[in-house]
Amino acid sequence: RKEVEQDPGPFNVPEGATVAFNCTYSNSASQSFFWYRQDCRKEPKLLMSVYSSGNEDGRFTAQLNRASQYISLLIRDSKLSDSATYLCVVNLMDSSYKLIFGSGTRLLVRP
Amino acid sequence: GAVVSQHPSWVICKSGTSVKIECRSLDFQATTMFWYRQFPKQSLMLMATSNEGSKATYEQGVEKDKFLINHASLTLSTLTVTSAHPEDSSFYICSAGGTSGFNEQFFGPGTRLTVL
């Protein structure tokens, strides 16, 4: 079983749609959670951290369910520029500070 | 956010050549840097954790004699792919930060290596 699992997609949605991505992680000791965005042939960039109480940043809402070891990302009012691969990332926050990446969910927003 | 640079951004070489990739933190000091590899349509896989002034910590399955890491200063880490072969062709990305007091990791733009 992969440490971080995501639906690879692609999700093909029209502009203005709402789309949700899910992610599960296997290590219950995981402490920090993130969503990164990666454009084709580019490096990942932090989209947002995910907090236990859930958090929102503009059109983006992230939620965490520790009991189910489940993380979600909701994108409202999709823009063409949202087309990218979204990576679910966890950090054990142990002495190694390693980030564990999911394989990503690809989003295509069409006009 | 902090800036991390990588050089070169892409390289094409013949099989058997050694290739050095540099990773620099431009506006902060990074005691720890991370090296990742990403094959097409796959996730980033951590190769090693580079610690300034000490030996790197390699992930299981990564050959330390093939992927030489040097972290001689707080702003520079290098990854040398020795005797590269076509199967080493990949996207190599470094990051810095993400340690105590610095939760976010900042990624370099990556180096695309193609071995013929």
PDB file of C-alpha atoms in Angstrom:
ATOM      1  CA  ARG A   1       0.000   0.000   0.000  1.00  0.00           C
ATOM      2  CA  LYS A   2       1.291   3.440  -0.913  1.00  0.00           C
ATOM      3  CA  GLU A   3       1.961   5.831   1.950  1.00  0.00           C
ATOM      4  CA  VAL A   4      -0.108   8.553   0.306  1.00  0.00           C
ATOM      5  CA  GLU A   5      -2.788   7.634  -2.205  1.00  0.00           C
ATOM      6  CA  GLN A   6      -4.627   9.863  -4.635  1.00  0.00           C
ATOM      7  CA  ASP A   7      -6.959   9.360  -7.553  1.00  0.00           C
ATOM      8  CA  PRO A   8      -4.752  10.155 -10.578  1.00  0.00           C
ATOM      9  CA  GLY A   9      -7.637  11.608 -12.583  1.00  0.00           C
ATOM     10  CA  PRO A  10      -7.678  13.450 -14.859  1.00  0.00           C
ATOM     11  CA  PHE A  11     -10.609  15.515 -13.720  1.00  0.00           C
ATOM     12  CA  ASN A  12     -11.924  17.385 -16.752  1.00  0.00           C
ATOM     13  CA  VAL A  13     -14.269  20.185 -15.685  1.00  0.00           C
ATOM     14  CA  PRO A  14     -15.704  23.373 -17.245  1.00  0.00           C
ATOM     15  CA  GLU A  15     -14.728  26.801 -16.025  1.00  0.00           C
ATOM     16  CA  GLY A  16     -16.706  27.782 -12.970  1.00  0.00           C
ATOM     17  CA  ALA A  17     -17.203  24.231 -11.761  1.00  0.00           C
ATOM     18  CA  THR A  18     -16.498  23.018  -8.258  1.00  0.00           C
ATOM     19  CA  VAL A  19     -14.151  20.074  -8.002  1.00  0.00           C
ATOM     20  CA  ALA A  20     -12.968  18.008  -5.043  1.00  0.00           C
ATOM     21  CA  PHE A  21      -9.861  15.881  -4.629  1.00  0.00           C
ATOM     22  CA  ASN A  22      -9.336  13.251  -1.998  1.00  0.00           C
ATOM     23  CA  CYS A  23      -6.255  11.735  -0.476  1.00  0.00           C
ATOM     24  CA  THR A  24      -5.595   9.036   2.111  1.00  0.00           C
ATOM     25  CA  TYR A  25      -2.427   8.420   4.080  1.00  0.00           C
ATOM     26  CA  SER A  26      -1.302   5.252   5.780  1.00  0.00           C
ATOM     27  CA  ASN A  27       0.903   6.445   8.636  1.00  0.00           C
ATOM     28  CA  SER A  28      -1.163   7.541  11.599  1.00  0.00           C
ATOM     29  CA  ALA A  29       1.908   9.311  13.015  1.00  0.00           C
ATOM     30  CA  SER A  30       1.779  11.896  10.214  1.00  0.00           C
ATOM     31  CA  GLN A  31       1.719  15.356  11.688  1.00  0.00           C
ATOM     32  CA  SER A  32       1.641  17.932   8.926  1.00  0.00           C
ATOM     33  CA  PHE A  33      -0.346  17.931   5.736  1.00  0.00           C
ATOM     34  CA  PHE A  34      -0.125  19.987   2.581  1.00  0.00           C
ATOM     35  CA  TRP A  35      -1.476  20.418  -0.889  1.00  0.00           C
ATOM     36  CA  TYR A  36       1.102  21.298  -3.515  1.00  0.00           C
ATOM     37  CA  ARG A  37       0.468  22.252  -7.102  1.00  0.00           C
ATOM     38  CA  GLN A  38       2.748  21.104  -9.904  1.00  0.00           C
ATOM     39  CA  ASP A  39       2.571  22.406 -13.443  1.00  0.00           C
ATOM     40  CA  CYS A  40       3.932  20.322 -16.299  1.00  0.00           C
ATOM     41  CA  ARG A  41       7.729  20.104 -16.203  1.00  0.00           C
ATOM     42  CA  LYS A  42       7.915  22.459 -13.237  1.00  0.00           C
ATOM     43  CA  GLU A  43       8.704  22.115  -9.575  1.00  0.00           C
ATOM     44  CA  PRO A  44       5.941  21.677  -6.972  1.00  0.00           C
ATOM     45  CA  LYS A  45       4.707  24.806  -5.272  1.00  0.00           C
ATOM     46  CA  LEU A  46       2.906  24.969  -1.967  1.00  0.00           C
ATOM     47  CA  LEU A  47      -0.789  25.658  -2.417  1.00  0.00           C
ATOM     48  CA  MET A  48      -1.828  25.447   1.201  1.00  0.00           C
ATOM     49  CA  SER A  49      -1.210  23.711   4.472  1.00  0.00           C
ATOM     50  CA  VAL A  50      -4.047  21.623   5.896  1.00  0.00           C
ATOM     51  CA  TYR A  51      -5.083  22.148   9.487  1.00  0.00           C
ATOM     52  CA  SER A  52      -7.182  19.932  11.720  1.00  0.00           C
ATOM     53  CA  SER A  53     -10.003  22.441  11.864  1.00  0.00           C
ATOM     54  CA  GLY A  54     -10.071  22.829   8.106  1.00  0.00           C
ATOM     55  CA  ASN A  55      -8.964  25.961   6.358  1.00  0.00           C
ATOM     56  CA  GLU A  56      -9.865  28.116   3.413  1.00  0.00           C
ATOM     57  CA  ASP A  57      -7.819  30.316   1.120  1.00  0.00           C
ATOM     58  CA  GLY A  58      -9.957  32.121  -1.399  1.00  0.00           C
ATOM     59  CA  ARG A  59     -11.505  29.537  -3.705  1.00  0.00           C
ATOM     60  CA  PHE A  60      -9.597  26.686  -2.077  1.00  0.00           C
ATOM     61  CA  THR A  61     -10.759  24.753   0.986  1.00  0.00           C
ATOM     62  CA  ALA A  62      -8.768  21.983   2.618  1.00  0.00           C
ATOM     63  CA  GLN A  63     -10.011  19.542   5.229  1.00  0.00           C
ATOM     64  CA  LEU A  64      -8.385  16.885   7.353  1.00  0.00           C
ATOM     65  CA  ASN A  65      -9.968  13.881   9.023  1.00  0.00           C
ATOM     66  CA  ARG A  66      -7.359  12.307  11.262  1.00  0.00           C
ATOM     67  CA  ALA A  67      -9.599   9.447  12.356  1.00  0.00           C
ATOM     68  CA  SER A  68     -10.073   8.353   8.748  1.00  0.00           C
ATOM     69  CA  GLN A  69      -6.593   9.497   7.678  1.00  0.00           C
ATOM     70  CA  TYR A  70      -8.196  11.435   4.885  1.00  0.00           C
ATOM     71  CA  ILE A  71      -7.439  14.831   3.357  1.00  0.00           C
ATOM     72  CA  SER A  72      -9.487  16.753   0.847  1.00  0.00           C
ATOM     73  CA  LEU A  73      -9.141  19.806  -1.367  1.00  0.00           C
ATOM     74  CA  LEU A  74     -12.126  21.663  -2.766  1.00  0.00           C
ATOM     75  CA  ILE A  75     -11.744  24.168  -5.578  1.00  0.00           C
ATOM     76  CA  ARG A  76     -14.684  26.459  -6.258  1.00  0.00           C
ATOM     77  CA  ASP A  77     -15.289  28.517  -9.391  1.00  0.00           C
ATOM     78  CA  SER A  78     -12.533  26.761 -11.325  1.00  0.00           C
ATOM     79  CA  LYS A  79     -10.336  28.884 -13.582  1.00  0.00           C
ATOM     80  CA  LEU A  80      -8.411  27.807 -16.653  1.00  0.00           C
ATOM     81  CA  SER A  81      -5.251  28.618 -14.707  1.00  0.00           C
ATOM     82  CA  ASP A  82      -6.146  25.986 -12.113  1.00  0.00           C
ATOM     83  CA  SER A  83      -5.221  23.276 -14.623  1.00  0.00           C
ATOM     84  CA  ALA A  84      -2.311  21.432 -13.024  1.00  0.00           C
ATOM     85  CA  THR A  85      -1.471  18.362 -10.982  1.00  0.00           C
ATOM     86  CA  TYR A  86      -2.353  18.594  -7.302  1.00  0.00           C
ATOM     87  CA  LEU A  87      -0.100  16.720  -4.920  1.00  0.00           C
ATOM     88  CA  CYS A  88      -1.170  15.567  -1.494  1.00  0.00           C
ATOM     89  CA  VAL A  89       1.808  15.656   0.866  1.00  0.00           C
ATOM     90  CA  VAL A  90       2.328  14.507   4.443  1.00  0.00           C
ATOM     91  CA  ASN A  91       5.142  15.067   6.880  1.00  0.00           C
ATOM     92  CA  LEU A  92       5.872  12.835   9.840  1.00  0.00           C
ATOM     93  CA  MET A  93       7.580  15.768  11.546  1.00  0.00           C
ATOM     94  CA  ASP A  94      10.067  13.333  12.987  1.00  0.00           C
ATOM     95  CA  SER A  95      13.769  14.096  13.008  1.00  0.00           C
ATOM     96  CA  SER A  96      14.012  13.474   9.266  1.00  0.00           C
ATOM     97  CA  TYR A  97      11.514  16.204   8.240  1.00  0.00           C
ATOM     98  CA  LYS A  98      10.775  14.152   5.147  1.00  0.00           C
ATOM     99  CA  LEU A  99       7.837  14.967   2.908  1.00  0.00           C
ATOM    100  CA  ILE A 100       5.925  12.035   1.474  1.00  0.00           C
ATOM    101  CA  PHE A 101       4.223  12.843  -1.829  1.00  0.00           C
ATOM    102  CA  GLY A 102       1.164  11.326  -3.384  1.00  0.00           C
ATOM    103  CA  SER A 103       1.357  10.670  -7.108  1.00  0.00           C
ATOM    104  CA  GLY A 104      -0.944  13.590  -7.804  1.00  0.00           C
ATOM    105  CA  THR A 105      -4.361  14.259  -9.257  1.00  0.00           C
ATOM    106  CA  ARG A 106      -4.470  15.939 -12.623  1.00  0.00           C
ATOM    107  CA  LEU A 107      -7.023  18.699 -13.188  1.00  0.00           C
ATOM    108  CA  LEU A 108      -8.001  20.028 -16.604  1.00  0.00           C
ATOM    109  CA  VAL A 109     -10.282  23.056 -16.665  1.00  0.00           C
ATOM    110  CA  ARG A 110     -11.824  23.669 -20.079  1.00  0.00           C
ATOM    111  CA  PRO A 111     -13.364  26.901 -21.427  1.00  0.00           C
TER     112      PRO A 111
ATOM    113  CA  GLY B   1       8.797  32.754  -0.087  1.00  0.00           C
ATOM    114  CA  ALA B   2      12.421  31.727  -0.124  1.00  0.00           C
ATOM    115  CA  VAL B   3      14.237  31.176  -3.408  1.00  0.00           C
ATOM    116  CA  VAL B   4      16.065  28.018  -4.369  1.00  0.00           C
ATOM    117  CA  SER B   5      17.940  27.769  -7.640  1.00  0.00           C
ATOM    118  CA  GLN B   6      19.239  24.768  -9.548  1.00  0.00           C
ATOM    119  CA  HIS B   7      21.824  24.525 -12.253  1.00  0.00           C
ATOM    120  CA  PRO B   8      21.748  23.321 -14.929  1.00  0.00           C
ATOM    121  CA  SER B   9      18.051  23.354 -15.770  1.00  0.00           C
ATOM    122  CA  TRP B  10      18.537  20.597 -18.308  1.00  0.00           C
ATOM    123  CA  VAL B  11      21.388  18.399 -19.477  1.00  0.00           C
ATOM    124  CA  ILE B  12      21.830  15.800 -22.191  1.00  0.00           C
ATOM    125  CA  CYS B  13      24.816  13.511 -21.910  1.00  0.00           C
ATOM    126  CA  LYS B  14      26.237  10.268 -23.189  1.00  0.00           C
ATOM    127  CA  SER B  15      26.023   7.072 -21.212  1.00  0.00           C
ATOM    128  CA  GLY B  16      28.938   6.752 -18.791  1.00  0.00           C
ATOM    129  CA  THR B  17      29.259  10.486 -18.196  1.00  0.00           C
ATOM    130  CA  SER B  18      29.085  11.965 -14.714  1.00  0.00           C
ATOM    131  CA  VAL B  19      26.757  14.910 -14.230  1.00  0.00           C
ATOM    132  CA  LYS B  20      26.808  17.427 -11.392  1.00  0.00           C
ATOM    133  CA  ILE B  21      23.691  19.334 -10.366  1.00  0.00           C
ATOM    134  CA  GLU B  22      23.892  22.339  -8.058  1.00  0.00           C
ATOM    135  CA  CYS B  23      21.209  23.467  -5.645  1.00  0.00           C
ATOM    136  CA  ARG B  24      21.485  26.880  -3.991  1.00  0.00           C
ATOM    137  CA  SER B  25      19.370  28.638  -1.404  1.00  0.00           C
ATOM    138  CA  LEU B  26      19.600  32.267  -2.456  1.00  0.00           C
ATOM    139  CA  ASP B  27      18.192  34.217   0.448  1.00  0.00           C
ATOM    140  CA  PHE B  28      18.431  31.933   3.456  1.00  0.00           C
ATOM    141  CA  GLN B  29      20.757  29.422   5.006  1.00  0.00           C
ATOM    142  CA  ALA B  30      19.716  25.810   4.706  1.00  0.00           C
ATOM    143  CA  THR B  31      21.295  23.298   7.019  1.00  0.00           C
ATOM    144  CA  THR B  32      19.210  20.624   5.357  1.00  0.00           C
ATOM    145  CA  MET B  33      18.414  20.159   1.698  1.00  0.00           C
ATOM    146  CA  PHE B  34      16.520  17.349   0.062  1.00  0.00           C
ATOM    147  CA  TRP B  35      17.039  15.688  -3.309  1.00  0.00           C
ATOM    148  CA  TYR B  36      14.116  14.177  -5.184  1.00  0.00           C
ATOM    149  CA  ARG B  37      13.694  12.341  -8.439  1.00  0.00           C
ATOM    150  CA  GLN B  38      10.533  12.274 -10.514  1.00  0.00           C
ATOM    151  CA  PHE B  39       9.902   9.942 -13.435  1.00  0.00           C
ATOM    152  CA  PRO B  40       7.156  10.802 -15.957  1.00  0.00           C
ATOM    153  CA  LYS B  41       3.645  10.560 -14.519  1.00  0.00           C
ATOM    154  CA  GLN B  42       4.996   9.478 -11.166  1.00  0.00           C
ATOM    155  CA  SER B  43       5.318  11.082  -7.784  1.00  0.00           C
ATOM    156  CA  LEU B  44       8.368  12.813  -6.399  1.00  0.00           C
ATOM    157  CA  MET B  45      10.538  10.273  -4.649  1.00  0.00           C
ATOM    158  CA  LEU B  46      12.970  11.394  -2.000  1.00  0.00           C
ATOM    159  CA  MET B  47      16.466  10.195  -2.799  1.00  0.00           C
ATOM    160  CA  ALA B  48      18.452  11.631   0.078  1.00  0.00           C
ATOM    161  CA  THR B  49      18.606  14.236   2.788  1.00  0.00           C
ATOM    162  CA  SER B  50      21.655  16.445   2.529  1.00  0.00           C
ATOM    163  CA  ASN B  51      23.072  17.797   5.775  1.00  0.00           C
ATOM    164  CA  GLU B  52      25.555  20.651   5.814  1.00  0.00           C
ATOM    165  CA  GLY B  53      28.943  19.518   6.999  1.00  0.00           C
ATOM    166  CA  SER B  54      28.051  15.852   7.295  1.00  0.00           C
ATOM    167  CA  LYS B  55      27.204  12.831   5.215  1.00  0.00           C
ATOM    168  CA  ALA B  56      23.916  12.636   3.399  1.00  0.00           C
ATOM    169  CA  THR B  57      21.213  10.234   4.496  1.00  0.00           C
ATOM    170  CA  TYR B  58      20.049   8.085   1.602  1.00  0.00           C
ATOM    171  CA  GLU B  59      16.643   6.495   1.188  1.00  0.00           C
ATOM    172  CA  GLN B  60      16.362   2.759   0.825  1.00  0.00           C
ATOM    173  CA  GLY B  61      17.242   1.605  -2.661  1.00  0.00           C
ATOM    174  CA  VAL B  62      19.269   4.693  -3.595  1.00  0.00           C
ATOM    175  CA  GLU B  63      22.905   3.907  -4.313  1.00  0.00           C
ATOM    176  CA  LYS B  64      25.082   6.339  -2.400  1.00  0.00           C
ATOM    177  CA  ASP B  65      28.113   5.574  -4.566  1.00  0.00           C
ATOM    178  CA  LYS B  66      26.186   6.413  -7.702  1.00  0.00           C
ATOM    179  CA  PHE B  67      24.467   9.551  -6.430  1.00  0.00           C
ATOM    180  CA  LEU B  68      27.129  11.548  -4.640  1.00  0.00           C
ATOM    181  CA  ILE B  69      25.885  14.374  -2.481  1.00  0.00           C
ATOM    182  CA  ASN B  70      27.999  17.172  -1.081  1.00  0.00           C
ATOM    183  CA  HIS B  71      26.689  19.929   1.179  1.00  0.00           C
ATOM    184  CA  ALA B  72      29.774  21.997   1.841  1.00  0.00           C
ATOM    185  CA  SER B  73      28.072  25.247   2.791  1.00  0.00           C
ATOM    186  CA  LEU B  74      24.761  26.479   4.161  1.00  0.00           C
ATOM    187  CA  THR B  75      23.664  27.655   0.734  1.00  0.00           C
ATOM    188  CA  LEU B  76      24.934  24.962  -1.635  1.00  0.00           C
ATOM    189  CA  SER B  77      24.343  21.266  -2.083  1.00  0.00           C
ATOM    190  CA  THR B  78      25.445  19.272  -5.112  1.00  0.00           C
ATOM    191  CA  LEU B  79      24.248  15.965  -6.529  1.00  0.00           C
ATOM    192  CA  THR B  80      26.588  14.107  -8.854  1.00  0.00           C
ATOM    193  CA  VAL B  81      25.170  11.287 -10.928  1.00  0.00           C
ATOM    194  CA  THR B  82      28.206   9.142 -11.597  1.00  0.00           C
ATOM    195  CA  SER B  83      28.492   7.054 -14.767  1.00  0.00           C
ATOM    196  CA  ALA B  84      24.975   7.960 -15.816  1.00  0.00           C
ATOM    197  CA  HIS B  85      22.927   5.477 -17.820  1.00  0.00           C
ATOM    198  CA  PRO B  86      19.669   5.925 -19.743  1.00  0.00           C
ATOM    199  CA  GLU B  87      17.648   4.627 -16.786  1.00  0.00           C
ATOM    200  CA  ASP B  88      18.949   7.587 -14.766  1.00  0.00           C
ATOM    201  CA  SER B  89      17.116   9.961 -17.111  1.00  0.00           C
ATOM    202  CA  SER B  90      14.677  11.810 -14.896  1.00  0.00           C
ATOM    203  CA  PHE B  91      13.656  15.140 -13.373  1.00  0.00           C
ATOM    204  CA  TYR B  92      15.851  15.879 -10.368  1.00  0.00           C
ATOM    205  CA  ILE B  93      14.549  18.444  -7.886  1.00  0.00           C
ATOM    206  CA  CYS B  94      16.101  19.812  -4.728  1.00  0.00           C
ATOM    207  CA  SER B  95      14.408  21.551  -1.861  1.00  0.00           C
ATOM    208  CA  ALA B  96      15.484  23.439   1.215  1.00  0.00           C
ATOM    209  CA  GLY B  97      13.849  24.226   4.501  1.00  0.00           C
ATOM    210  CA  GLY B  98      11.124  22.145   6.045  1.00  0.00           C
ATOM    211  CA  THR B  99      13.036  21.654   9.240  1.00  0.00           C
ATOM    212  CA  SER B 100      12.368  22.785  12.778  1.00  0.00           C
ATOM    213  CA  GLY B 101      11.100  26.353  12.726  1.00  0.00           C
ATOM    214  CA  PHE B 102      10.851  26.329   8.982  1.00  0.00           C
ATOM    215  CA  ASN B 103       7.925  24.102   8.137  1.00  0.00           C
ATOM    216  CA  GLU B 104       7.672  24.749   4.422  1.00  0.00           C
ATOM    217  CA  GLN B 105      10.059  23.229   1.928  1.00  0.00           C
ATOM    218  CA  PHE B 106      11.012  25.442  -0.997  1.00  0.00           C
ATOM    219  CA  PHE B 107      11.749  23.677  -4.234  1.00  0.00           C
ATOM    220  CA  GLY B 108      14.277  24.448  -6.894  1.00  0.00           C
ATOM    221  CA  PRO B 109      13.079  24.578 -10.513  1.00  0.00           C
ATOM    222  CA  GLY B 110      14.451  21.118 -11.231  1.00  0.00           C
ATOM    223  CA  THR B 111      17.023  19.662 -13.591  1.00  0.00           C
ATOM    224  CA  ARG B 112      15.937  17.486 -16.461  1.00  0.00           C
ATOM    225  CA  LEU B 113      18.584  14.871 -17.182  1.00  0.00           C
ATOM    226  CA  THR B 114      18.549  12.876 -20.401  1.00  0.00           C
ATOM    227  CA  VAL B 115      21.167  10.182 -20.823  1.00  0.00           C
ATOM    228  CA  LEU B 116      21.608   8.897 -24.348  1.00  0.00           C
TER     229      LEU B 116
END
